[in-house]
């Protein structure tokens, strides 16, 4: 089955840019969705279909993908961006089609 | 406005079962899959399975196969998840989510604690 891999943690100073990666075989050909989850809250979609930003998500949040890596980029990082971030793809080729989550990346604002 | 409201926290002993409800509103219930996802302490999001309110077809994967029952009551736009033969490793927050795709709307989560 399809596997996606994320770094466990990323640290960024306020105002700088955070890049959170999601690795998978030829992931550029898959729709990648990104979720932000703050402690005690349900996940929220921050990027859908690799680079689409839902309404209410600030423009400093963006997504891209190339080759075997999809990337969530947060520019001008703020304290409120501290959270866990998960990438997600759909694996239609498994014995049973399934949602696949990356292991998650904790973003720490220094 | 879309809402998914889950039932409250549960405590169970090992070997028992737990059933969680997910009351939905604000959208066409039969037009979107309902997924179930959990997050155990210190772990990431784990997908458990999904159900199709249009034809009531559901399935689960991996360790949940044979242990997870997903049902619906279309008359009250509510989805249910029942997990059997609980172990300590099933202690987690369980979520239902509406599939657009992506998983666009989520319930608030239900904490299930497995304790002797």
CSV table of C-alpha atoms in Angstrom, one decimal:
chain,number,residue,atom,x,y,z
A,1,UNK,CA,0.0,0.0,0.0
A,2,UNK,CA,1.0,3.6,-0.5
A,3,UNK,CA,3.1,5.2,2.2
A,4,UNK,CA,3.7,8.9,2.8
A,5,UNK,CA,6.5,10.2,5.1
A,6,UNK,CA,6.8,13.4,7.0
A,7,UNK,CA,9.6,14.7,9.3
A,8,UNK,CA,8.5,14.5,12.9
A,9,UNK,CA,9.3,18.1,13.7
A,10,UNK,CA,10.1,21.5,12.1
A,11,UNK,CA,11.2,24.6,14.0
A,12,UNK,CA,10.9,28.1,12.6
A,13,UNK,CA,11.5,31.6,14.0
A,14,UNK,CA,8.6,34.0,13.9
A,15,UNK,CA,8.4,35.8,10.6
A,16,UNK,CA,10.4,33.1,8.8
A,17,UNK,CA,9.2,30.5,6.4
A,18,UNK,CA,8.3,26.9,7.4
A,19,UNK,CA,8.4,24.1,4.8
A,20,UNK,CA,6.8,20.8,5.8
A,21,UNK,CA,7.4,18.0,3.4
A,22,UNK,CA,5.4,14.9,2.6
A,23,UNK,CA,7.3,12.2,0.6
A,24,UNK,CA,5.7,9.4,-1.4
A,25,UNK,CA,6.3,7.5,-4.7
A,26,UNK,CA,5.4,9.9,-7.6
A,27,UNK,CA,3.3,11.9,-5.2
A,28,UNK,CA,3.2,14.7,-7.7
A,29,UNK,CA,0.6,12.7,-9.6
A,30,UNK,CA,-1.6,12.4,-6.5
A,31,UNK,CA,-4.0,14.9,-4.9
A,32,UNK,CA,-2.5,15.8,-1.5
A,33,UNK,CA,-4.5,17.4,1.3
A,34,UNK,CA,-3.0,19.1,4.3
A,35,UNK,CA,-4.6,19.3,7.8
A,36,UNK,CA,-3.6,21.5,10.8
A,37,UNK,CA,-4.5,20.1,14.2
A,38,UNK,CA,-4.0,22.2,17.3
A,39,UNK,CA,-4.1,20.5,20.8
A,40,UNK,CA,-7.6,19.5,21.8
A,41,UNK,CA,-9.1,20.4,18.5
A,42,UNK,CA,-10.2,18.5,15.4
A,43,UNK,CA,-8.2,18.7,12.3
A,44,UNK,CA,-8.8,21.5,9.8
A,45,UNK,CA,-8.0,21.5,6.1
A,46,UNK,CA,-5.4,24.1,5.2
A,47,UNK,CA,-4.6,23.0,1.7
A,48,UNK,CA,-6.6,20.7,-0.6
A,49,UNK,CA,-5.7,19.1,-3.9
A,50,UNK,CA,-2.0,19.9,-3.4
A,51,UNK,CA,-2.3,23.7,-3.7
A,52,UNK,CA,-5.8,24.9,-3.2
A,53,UNK,CA,-6.5,27.1,-0.2
A,54,UNK,CA,-9.9,26.8,1.4
A,55,UNK,CA,-11.7,30.0,2.3
A,56,UNK,CA,-10.5,31.4,5.6
A,57,UNK,CA,-7.0,30.1,5.2
A,58,UNK,CA,-4.5,33.0,4.9
A,59,UNK,CA,-2.5,33.5,1.7
A,60,UNK,CA,0.8,32.9,3.5
A,61,UNK,CA,-0.2,29.2,3.5
A,62,UNK,CA,0.6,27.4,0.3
A,63,UNK,CA,1.1,24.0,-1.2
A,64,UNK,CA,3.2,22.5,-4.0
A,65,UNK,CA,4.4,19.2,-5.3
A,66,UNK,CA,7.2,17.9,-7.5
A,67,UNK,CA,8.5,14.4,-8.1
A,68,UNK,CA,8.3,12.4,-4.9
A,69,UNK,CA,7.7,15.3,-2.5
A,70,UNK,CA,4.8,17.5,-1.7
A,71,UNK,CA,5.4,20.6,0.4
A,72,UNK,CA,3.3,22.8,2.7
A,73,UNK,CA,4.8,26.2,3.0
A,74,UNK,CA,3.9,28.7,5.7
A,75,UNK,CA,5.4,32.2,5.2
A,76,UNK,CA,5.7,34.8,7.9
A,77,UNK,CA,5.2,32.1,10.6
A,78,UNK,CA,3.2,33.3,13.7
A,79,UNK,CA,2.9,31.8,17.2
A,80,UNK,CA,-0.6,30.7,16.3
A,81,UNK,CA,0.8,28.4,13.6
A,82,UNK,CA,2.2,26.1,16.2
A,83,UNK,CA,0.3,22.8,15.6
A,84,UNK,CA,0.6,19.3,14.1
A,85,UNK,CA,0.3,19.1,10.3
A,86,UNK,CA,-0.7,16.0,8.4
A,87,UNK,CA,-0.6,15.3,4.7
A,88,UNK,CA,-3.2,12.9,3.3
A,89,UNK,CA,-3.7,11.1,0.0
A,90,UNK,CA,-6.1,8.6,-1.3
A,91,UNK,CA,-4.8,5.2,-2.2
A,92,UNK,CA,-7.1,3.6,-4.7
A,93,UNK,CA,-4.8,0.7,-5.6
A,94,UNK,CA,-4.7,-1.0,-2.2
A,95,UNK,CA,-6.7,-4.2,-1.6
A,96,UNK,CA,-9.3,-1.9,-0.2
A,97,UNK,CA,-9.1,1.8,-1.3
A,98,UNK,CA,-8.1,3.9,1.7
A,99,UNK,CA,-7.2,7.3,3.1
A,100,UNK,CA,-3.5,7.4,3.9
A,101,UNK,CA,-2.1,10.0,6.4
A,102,UNK,CA,1.5,10.9,6.9
A,103,UNK,CA,2.8,10.5,10.4
A,104,UNK,CA,2.5,14.2,11.1
A,105,UNK,CA,4.9,17.1,11.6
A,106,UNK,CA,4.9,19.2,14.8
A,107,UNK,CA,5.7,22.9,13.9
A,108,UNK,CA,7.4,24.7,16.7
A,109,UNK,CA,7.7,28.5,16.6
A,110,UNK,CA,10.9,29.5,18.3
B,1,UNK,CA,-23.9,25.4,8.0
B,2,UNK,CA,-22.5,21.9,8.3
B,3,UNK,CA,-22.2,20.3,11.7
B,4,UNK,CA,-21.0,17.0,12.9
B,5,UNK,CA,-21.7,16.4,16.6
B,6,UNK,CA,-20.4,13.3,18.4
B,7,UNK,CA,-21.4,11.6,21.5
B,8,UNK,CA,-19.5,12.1,24.8
B,9,UNK,CA,-16.5,10.5,26.3
B,10,UNK,CA,-16.5,6.8,27.2
B,11,UNK,CA,-14.6,4.5,29.6
B,12,UNK,CA,-14.4,0.8,28.9
B,13,UNK,CA,-12.6,-2.2,30.3
B,14,UNK,CA,-10.4,-4.3,28.0
B,15,UNK,CA,-12.4,-6.7,25.9
B,16,UNK,CA,-15.5,-4.6,25.9
B,17,UNK,CA,-17.1,-2.7,23.0
B,18,UNK,CA,-17.8,1.0,22.5
B,19,UNK,CA,-20.3,2.8,20.2
B,20,UNK,CA,-20.0,6.4,19.2
B,21,UNK,CA,-22.6,8.5,17.3
B,22,UNK,CA,-22.0,11.3,14.9
B,23,UNK,CA,-25.1,13.5,14.3
B,24,UNK,CA,-24.8,15.4,11.1
B,25,UNK,CA,-26.7,18.4,9.8
B,26,UNK,CA,-26.5,21.2,7.2
B,27,UNK,CA,-25.8,19.1,4.0
B,28,UNK,CA,-27.2,16.3,1.9
B,29,UNK,CA,-26.5,13.3,4.2
B,30,UNK,CA,-26.6,10.7,1.3
B,31,UNK,CA,-24.2,12.7,-0.9
B,32,UNK,CA,-21.0,12.4,1.1
B,33,UNK,CA,-19.0,9.5,2.6
B,34,UNK,CA,-18.5,9.5,6.4
B,35,UNK,CA,-15.0,8.5,7.5
B,36,UNK,CA,-13.8,7.5,10.9
B,37,UNK,CA,-10.3,8.6,12.1
B,38,UNK,CA,-8.6,8.2,15.5
B,39,UNK,CA,-5.7,9.8,17.2
B,40,UNK,CA,-4.0,8.0,20.1
B,41,UNK,CA,-1.9,9.8,22.6
B,42,UNK,CA,1.5,10.6,21.1
B,43,UNK,CA,0.5,9.2,17.8
B,44,UNK,CA,-0.7,10.6,14.5
B,45,UNK,CA,-4.0,10.4,12.7
B,46,UNK,CA,-5.1,6.9,11.8
B,47,UNK,CA,-7.8,6.2,9.3
B,48,UNK,CA,-10.2,3.4,10.3
B,49,UNK,CA,-12.8,3.1,7.6
B,50,UNK,CA,-15.6,4.7,5.8
B,51,UNK,CA,-19.3,4.4,5.1
B,52,UNK,CA,-21.4,5.5,2.1
B,53,UNK,CA,-24.8,6.9,3.2
B,54,UNK,CA,-26.1,6.5,-0.3
B,55,UNK,CA,-26.0,2.7,-0.4
B,56,UNK,CA,-25.0,2.0,3.2
B,57,UNK,CA,-21.8,0.2,2.1
B,58,UNK,CA,-19.0,0.4,4.6
B,59,UNK,CA,-15.6,-1.1,5.2
B,60,UNK,CA,-12.6,-0.9,7.4
B,61,UNK,CA,-9.0,-1.7,7.0
B,62,UNK,CA,-6.0,-3.4,8.7
B,63,UNK,CA,-6.4,-4.1,12.3
B,64,UNK,CA,-10.0,-2.8,12.3
B,65,UNK,CA,-11.3,-5.4,9.9
B,66,UNK,CA,-13.6,-7.7,11.8
B,67,UNK,CA,-13.5,-5.5,14.9
B,68,UNK,CA,-15.2,-2.3,13.6
B,69,UNK,CA,-18.9,-1.9,12.7
B,70,UNK,CA,-20.0,1.2,10.8
B,71,UNK,CA,-23.7,1.8,10.6
B,72,UNK,CA,-26.1,4.6,9.7
B,73,UNK,CA,-29.5,5.9,10.5
B,74,UNK,CA,-30.4,7.9,7.5
B,75,UNK,CA,-33.8,9.0,9.0
B,76,UNK,CA,-31.9,11.0,11.6
B,77,UNK,CA,-28.7,11.7,9.5
B,78,UNK,CA,-26.5,10.0,12.1
B,79,UNK,CA,-23.5,7.7,11.6
B,80,UNK,CA,-22.3,5.2,14.2
B,81,UNK,CA,-19.0,3.5,14.9
B,82,UNK,CA,-18.7,0.5,17.2
B,83,UNK,CA,-15.3,-0.9,18.1
B,84,UNK,CA,-15.2,-4.4,19.6
B,85,UNK,CA,-12.7,-6.3,21.7
B,86,UNK,CA,-11.0,-3.1,23.0
B,87,UNK,CA,-7.4,-3.1,24.2
B,88,UNK,CA,-5.4,-0.5,26.0
B,89,UNK,CA,-4.0,0.6,22.6
B,90,UNK,CA,-7.5,1.7,21.6
B,91,UNK,CA,-7.4,4.6,24.0
B,92,UNK,CA,-7.7,7.5,21.7
B,93,UNK,CA,-9.8,10.4,20.4
B,94,UNK,CA,-12.2,9.2,17.7
B,95,UNK,CA,-13.4,11.5,15.0
B,96,UNK,CA,-16.1,11.3,12.3
B,97,UNK,CA,-15.5,13.4,9.2
B,98,UNK,CA,-17.4,14.3,6.1
B,99,UNK,CA,-15.7,13.7,2.8
B,100,UNK,CA,-15.8,16.3,0.1
B,101,UNK,CA,-13.0,15.2,-0.6
B,102,UNK,CA,-10.9,16.2,1.3
B,103,UNK,CA,-12.2,15.4,4.8
B,104,UNK,CA,-13.7,18.9,5.0
B,105,UNK,CA,-15.8,18.8,8.2
B,106,UNK,CA,-15.0,17.0,11.4
B,107,UNK,CA,-16.8,16.1,14.6
B,108,UNK,CA,-15.4,17.5,17.8
B,109,UNK,CA,-14.0,14.1,18.7
B,110,UNK,CA,-14.9,11.5,21.3
B,111,UNK,CA,-12.3,10.4,23.9
B,112,UNK,CA,-12.4,6.6,24.5
B,113,UNK,CA,-10.4,5.4,27.5
B,114,UNK,CA,-9.7,1.8,27.9
B,115,UNK,CA,-8.9,1.1,31.6
B,116,UNK,CA,-9.1,-1.9,33.9
